Short mmCIF file of C-alpha atoms and ligand atoms in Angstrom, two decimals:
data_model
loop_
_atom_site.label_atom_id
_atom_site.label_comp_id
_atom_site.label_asym_id
_atom_site.label_seq_id
_atom_site.Cartn_x
_atom_site.Cartn_y
_atom_site.Cartn_z
CA UNK A 1 84.04 97.54 94.33
CA UNK A 2 87.63 96.44 93.95
CA UNK A 3 88.58 99.07 91.36
CA UNK A 4 86.89 102.41 90.90
CA UNK A 5 87.51 105.60 88.96
CA UNK A 6 85.64 108.84 89.50
CA UNK A 7 85.73 111.84 87.21
CA UNK A 8 88.96 110.65 85.67
CA UNK A 9 90.50 113.20 83.30
CA UNK A 10 93.60 113.00 81.12
CA UNK A 11 94.52 115.45 78.38
CA UNK A 12 97.15 115.25 75.67
CA UNK A 13 97.61 118.79 74.40
CA UNK A 14 94.16 119.76 73.24
CA UNK A 15 92.84 116.20 73.19
CA UNK A 16 90.69 115.04 76.08
CA UNK A 17 91.62 111.37 76.04
CA UNK A 18 89.64 110.85 79.26
CA UNK A 19 86.93 113.33 79.95
CA UNK A 20 85.44 112.45 83.33
CA UNK A 21 85.36 108.65 83.41
CA UNK A 22 83.47 106.88 86.22
CA UNK A 23 83.76 103.13 86.28
CA UNK A 24 83.32 100.63 89.07
CA UNK A 25 84.43 97.03 88.91
CA UNK A 26 83.23 94.50 91.44
CA UNK A 27 85.48 91.81 92.83
CA UNK A 28 85.58 88.81 90.47
CA UNK A 29 83.82 90.55 87.61
CA UNK A 30 84.83 90.21 83.96
CA UNK A 31 84.18 93.59 82.38
CA UNK A 32 84.73 94.49 78.74
CA UNK A 33 85.85 97.98 77.77
CA UNK A 34 84.85 98.76 74.21
CA UNK A 35 84.66 101.84 72.03
CA UNK A 36 85.88 103.12 68.67
CA UNK A 37 89.54 103.72 67.97
CA UNK A 38 90.89 106.67 69.92
CA UNK A 39 88.02 106.64 72.42
CA UNK A 40 90.39 106.47 75.41
CA UNK A 41 90.45 102.76 76.29
CA UNK A 42 94.23 102.38 76.42
CA UNK A 43 94.60 105.73 78.18
CA UNK A 44 92.21 104.48 80.86
CA UNK A 45 94.51 101.48 81.45
CA UNK A 46 97.59 103.73 81.35
CA UNK A 47 96.18 106.00 84.03
CA UNK A 48 94.94 103.12 86.21
CA UNK A 49 98.38 101.46 86.07
CA UNK A 50 100.33 104.66 86.72
CA UNK A 51 101.95 105.04 83.32
CA UNK A 52 100.23 108.42 83.04
CA UNK A 53 99.20 110.65 85.89
CA UNK A 54 95.57 111.71 85.88
CA UNK A 55 94.92 115.43 85.28
CA UNK A 56 91.83 115.12 87.45
CA UNK A 57 89.62 112.65 89.25
CA UNK A 58 90.51 109.60 91.28
CA UNK A 59 91.44 105.95 90.97
CA UNK A 60 90.77 103.65 93.91
CA UNK A 61 91.95 100.10 94.44
CA UNK A 62 90.22 98.34 97.34
CA UNK A 63 89.24 101.73 98.62
CA UNK A 64 92.76 103.21 98.64
CA UNK A 65 93.57 106.12 96.37
CA UNK A 66 96.21 105.08 93.81
CA UNK A 67 95.92 107.89 91.23
CA UNK A 68 99.38 109.16 90.33
CA UNK A 69 101.34 106.40 92.11
CA UNK A 70 104.27 104.99 90.12
CA UNK A 71 103.59 101.76 88.16
CA UNK A 72 105.64 99.43 90.38
CA UNK A 73 103.67 100.49 93.46
CA UNK A 74 100.40 99.92 91.66
CA UNK A 75 101.58 96.47 90.54
CA UNK A 76 102.42 95.65 94.14
CA UNK A 77 98.91 96.68 95.19
CA UNK A 78 97.57 93.96 92.90
CA UNK A 79 96.97 95.39 89.43
CA UNK A 80 98.78 93.82 86.46
CA UNK A 81 98.31 94.39 82.75
CA UNK A 82 99.26 93.51 79.22
CA UNK A 83 99.91 96.03 76.48
CA UNK A 84 98.18 96.62 73.17
CA UNK A 85 101.64 96.78 71.61
CA UNK A 86 103.47 93.85 73.16
CA UNK A 87 106.13 94.96 75.63
CA UNK A 88 108.37 92.07 76.54
CA UNK A 89 112.06 92.05 77.36
CA UNK A 90 112.79 90.93 73.83
CA UNK A 91 116.43 90.04 74.43
CA UNK A 92 115.69 87.97 77.53
CA UNK A 93 114.54 84.38 77.64
CA UNK A 94 110.91 83.39 77.98
CA UNK A 95 111.55 82.13 81.52
CA UNK A 96 113.40 85.31 82.53
CA UNK A 97 110.50 87.46 81.39
CA UNK A 98 108.24 85.60 83.81
CA UNK A 99 110.91 85.35 86.52
CA UNK A 100 111.47 89.11 86.66
CA UNK A 101 107.75 89.72 87.10
CA UNK A 102 107.50 87.07 89.77
CA UNK A 103 110.59 88.18 91.64
CA UNK A 104 108.84 90.87 93.63
CA UNK A 105 107.12 88.11 95.59
CA UNK A 106 110.20 86.43 96.99
CA UNK A 107 110.53 86.48 100.73
CA UNK A 108 114.26 86.56 101.27
CA UNK A 109 116.10 89.79 101.97
CA UNK A 110 119.34 91.08 100.43
CA UNK A 111 121.35 89.62 103.35
CA UNK A 112 119.91 86.13 102.62
CA UNK A 113 120.86 86.49 98.97
CA UNK A 114 124.44 87.51 99.77
CA UNK A 115 124.91 84.86 102.46
CA UNK A 116 122.99 82.18 100.52
CA UNK A 117 120.98 81.19 103.56
CA UNK A 118 118.50 78.34 103.70
CA UNK A 119 115.61 80.69 103.16
CA UNK A 120 117.33 82.02 100.04
CA UNK A 121 117.59 78.51 98.55
CA UNK A 122 114.04 77.60 99.55
CA UNK A 123 112.62 80.73 98.01
CA UNK A 124 114.70 80.31 94.86
CA UNK A 125 113.41 76.76 94.44
CA UNK A 126 109.83 77.79 95.08
CA UNK A 127 110.17 80.60 92.57
CA UNK A 128 111.64 78.34 89.89
CA UNK A 129 108.73 75.94 90.33
CA UNK A 130 106.20 78.72 90.15
CA UNK A 131 107.76 80.19 87.01
CA UNK A 132 107.61 76.74 85.43
CA UNK A 133 103.97 76.54 86.48
CA UNK A 134 103.13 79.78 84.71
CA UNK A 135 105.00 78.66 81.60
CA UNK A 136 103.24 75.31 81.40
CA UNK A 137 99.88 76.95 81.91
CA UNK A 138 100.53 78.64 78.58
CA UNK A 139 102.26 75.62 76.99
CA UNK A 140 105.47 77.65 76.84
CA UNK A 141 107.59 75.34 79.01
CA UNK A 142 109.48 73.91 76.04
CA UNK A 143 110.41 77.39 74.93
CA UNK A 144 111.68 78.55 78.31
CA UNK A 145 115.24 79.19 77.04
CA UNK A 146 114.18 80.91 73.82
CA UNK A 147 114.59 84.67 73.51
CA UNK A 148 111.21 86.35 73.76
CA UNK A 149 111.70 88.07 70.40
CA UNK A 150 111.92 84.67 68.66
CA UNK A 151 108.45 83.54 69.74
CA UNK A 152 105.56 83.62 67.30
CA UNK A 153 103.25 86.58 67.68
CA UNK A 154 100.56 84.47 69.35
CA UNK A 155 103.09 83.05 71.82
CA UNK A 156 104.41 86.53 72.63
CA UNK A 157 100.85 87.54 73.50
CA UNK A 158 100.56 84.49 75.74
CA UNK A 159 103.90 85.25 77.38
CA UNK A 160 102.69 88.74 78.16
CA UNK A 161 99.66 87.33 79.96
CA UNK A 162 101.90 84.79 81.77
CA UNK A 163 104.14 87.62 82.88
CA UNK A 164 101.19 89.66 84.13
CA UNK A 165 99.87 86.64 86.08
CA UNK A 166 103.31 86.11 87.61
CA UNK A 167 102.85 89.46 89.39
CA UNK A 168 100.07 87.64 91.32
CA UNK A 169 97.50 90.34 90.63
CA UNK A 170 94.00 90.67 92.00
CA UNK A 171 92.98 92.71 88.98
CA UNK A 172 94.19 91.85 85.49
CA UNK A 173 93.90 94.43 82.70
CA UNK A 174 94.15 93.03 79.18
CA UNK A 175 94.56 95.50 76.32
CA UNK A 176 93.43 93.83 73.08
CA UNK A 177 94.99 90.48 73.93
CA UNK A 178 93.56 88.87 70.81
CA UNK A 179 94.99 91.44 68.38
CA UNK A 180 96.67 89.73 65.43
CA UNK A 181 95.39 86.26 66.30
CA UNK A 182 93.37 84.12 63.92
CA UNK A 183 89.77 83.22 64.80
CA UNK A 184 90.57 79.82 66.29
CA UNK A 185 93.41 81.26 68.40
CA UNK A 186 91.05 83.99 69.55
CA UNK A 187 88.37 81.51 70.58
CA UNK A 188 90.97 79.54 72.57
CA UNK A 189 92.29 82.69 74.20
CA UNK A 190 88.84 83.76 75.34
CA UNK A 191 88.20 80.32 76.84
CA UNK A 192 91.58 80.59 78.51
CA UNK A 193 90.79 83.99 79.99
CA UNK A 194 87.70 82.47 81.59
CA UNK A 195 89.81 79.64 83.01
CA UNK A 196 92.54 81.79 84.52
CA UNK A 197 89.93 84.05 86.02
CA UNK A 198 88.47 81.08 87.90
CA UNK A 199 91.76 79.57 88.84
CA UNK A 200 93.42 82.74 90.13
CA UNK A 201 90.18 84.36 91.34
CA UNK A 202 90.87 87.38 89.22
CA UNK A 203 88.90 90.44 88.44
CA UNK A 204 89.40 91.09 84.72
CA UNK A 205 89.07 94.23 82.65
CA UNK A 206 89.31 93.42 78.96
CA UNK A 207 89.74 95.84 76.09
CA UNK A 208 88.83 94.08 72.90
CA UNK A 209 88.10 95.23 69.41
CA UNK A 210 86.38 92.12 68.21
CA UNK A 211 82.90 92.78 69.45
CA UNK A 212 81.48 89.33 69.17
CA UNK A 213 84.17 88.12 71.55
CA UNK A 214 83.59 90.58 74.35
CA UNK A 215 79.89 90.08 73.89
CA UNK A 216 80.46 86.35 74.35
CA UNK A 217 82.49 86.32 77.54
CA UNK A 218 81.98 89.59 79.41
CA UNK A 219 79.35 89.95 82.09
CA UNK A 220 79.21 93.66 81.65
CA UNK A 221 80.45 96.17 79.11
CA UNK A 222 81.58 99.75 79.48
CA UNK A 223 81.50 101.75 76.27
CA UNK A 224 83.80 104.72 75.79
CA UNK A 225 83.54 107.37 73.11
CA UNK A 226 85.61 110.55 73.00
CA UNK A 227 86.90 109.87 76.50
CA UNK A 228 83.47 109.48 78.09
CA UNK A 229 81.42 106.51 79.19
CA UNK A 230 78.46 106.57 76.82
CA UNK A 231 76.86 103.33 77.97
CA UNK A 232 77.31 100.42 80.31
CA UNK A 233 75.40 97.26 80.96
CA UNK A 234 74.97 93.64 79.99
CA UNK A 235 76.09 92.76 76.44
CA UNK A 236 72.57 92.14 75.13
CA UNK A 237 71.49 95.65 76.16
CA UNK A 238 74.68 97.28 74.88
CA UNK A 239 74.25 95.70 71.45
CA UNK A 240 70.97 97.59 71.04
CA UNK A 241 71.97 100.79 72.81
CA UNK A 242 71.31 103.69 70.41
CA UNK A 243 74.42 105.65 71.37
CA UNK A 244 76.61 102.61 70.98
CA UNK A 245 75.17 101.74 67.62
CA UNK A 246 75.73 105.32 66.55
CA UNK A 247 79.30 105.43 67.85
CA UNK A 248 80.17 102.30 65.93
CA UNK A 249 78.05 102.54 62.83
CA UNK A 250 77.95 106.28 62.37
CA UNK A 251 81.63 106.32 61.48
CA UNK A 252 83.94 104.52 59.19
CA UNK A 253 84.60 101.43 61.28
CA UNK A 254 86.32 98.36 59.81
CA UNK A 255 83.77 95.57 59.38
CA UNK A 256 85.45 93.31 61.99
CA UNK A 257 84.78 95.91 64.65
CA UNK A 258 81.15 96.41 63.84
CA UNK A 259 78.91 95.66 66.65
CA UNK A 260 76.52 93.56 64.58
CA UNK A 261 79.59 92.18 62.74
P1 ADP B 301 91.96 103.71 72.24
O1 ADP B 301 92.83 102.80 73.04
O2 ADP B 301 90.54 103.72 72.66
O3 ADP B 301 92.10 103.47 70.78
P2 ADP B 301 93.74 105.79 73.24
O4 ADP B 301 93.52 105.80 74.69
O5 ADP B 301 94.97 105.13 72.75
O6 ADP B 301 92.45 105.21 72.50
O7 ADP B 301 93.76 107.27 72.73
C1 ADP B 301 92.78 108.24 73.09
C2 ADP B 301 93.17 109.58 72.51
O8 ADP B 301 94.32 110.07 73.19
C3 ADP B 301 93.54 109.51 71.03
O9 ADP B 301 93.12 110.70 70.42
C4 ADP B 301 95.05 109.42 71.07
O10 ADP B 301 95.61 109.95 69.89
C5 ADP B 301 95.38 110.28 72.28
N1 ADP B 301 96.62 109.82 72.95
C6 ADP B 301 96.78 108.68 73.65
N2 ADP B 301 98.03 108.59 74.15
C7 ADP B 301 98.68 109.71 73.74
C8 ADP B 301 100.00 110.23 73.95
N3 ADP B 301 100.91 109.56 74.64
N4 ADP B 301 100.30 111.41 73.38
C9 ADP B 301 99.38 112.11 72.68
N5 ADP B 301 98.12 111.69 72.46
C10 ADP B 301 97.77 110.51 72.98
MG1 MG B 302 94.06 101.22 72.52
#
């Protein structure tokens, strides 16, 4: 297991957003996290990435306990994410958004930067090339100087993934990356997620509302409802799982989110 939670609990006032969540993700796996609105999916990501402290239970990354560590430490341990509500530096350029994320991997020290040593220039050049690489991967290289806020919605979503990849993660958490995209953009994005997983040897955890999509690309699904894991398994089994069908169909769920959609 590369990432593991055990008995994870997080409350908000009287709400148990996570009520004892055990998940285990194997190295290289692509796991979908699904569940009705408010079932705790985003909170799970927020606790794993240190945005919220757990009220109970543990989070382990490669065996080391990371529950309650601050976000930047967790990023450095190899977990990067995107947000359901896009969080870019809106007033910075596209390239700067990626550069800032990538910067934690430079190998020169403050003295090199002040004295402009050879290693400073080498690292700066390497970093510029790598940032360009991430941008072209997402066909954003021609927009490198544009302010992030001026990108189309779909491109902002891509930039968020580019920025997360620039942290050189081992585990990538994507929170509804296809939200607001049209069906053909969504199909491309899913194909793209499969490609970057291969290329960067990532383990991916994907929250997605559009069921047919997660069913299509995920090897395994974890289903949350009211902060608990109610089912997990391969997509074909999950589709028929009585508790999952009940969680989705027993309530007023928009048709796009229906499991039989
Ligand atoms: P999902 O992503 O599955 O839609 P969330 O994890 O966002 O669900 O939310 C789970 C529950 O926790 C919901 O009832 C939500 O209202 C509550 N919640 C999440 N974050 C907060 C917060 N910061 N403050 C108060 N309640 C929250
Ligand atoms: Mg959410």
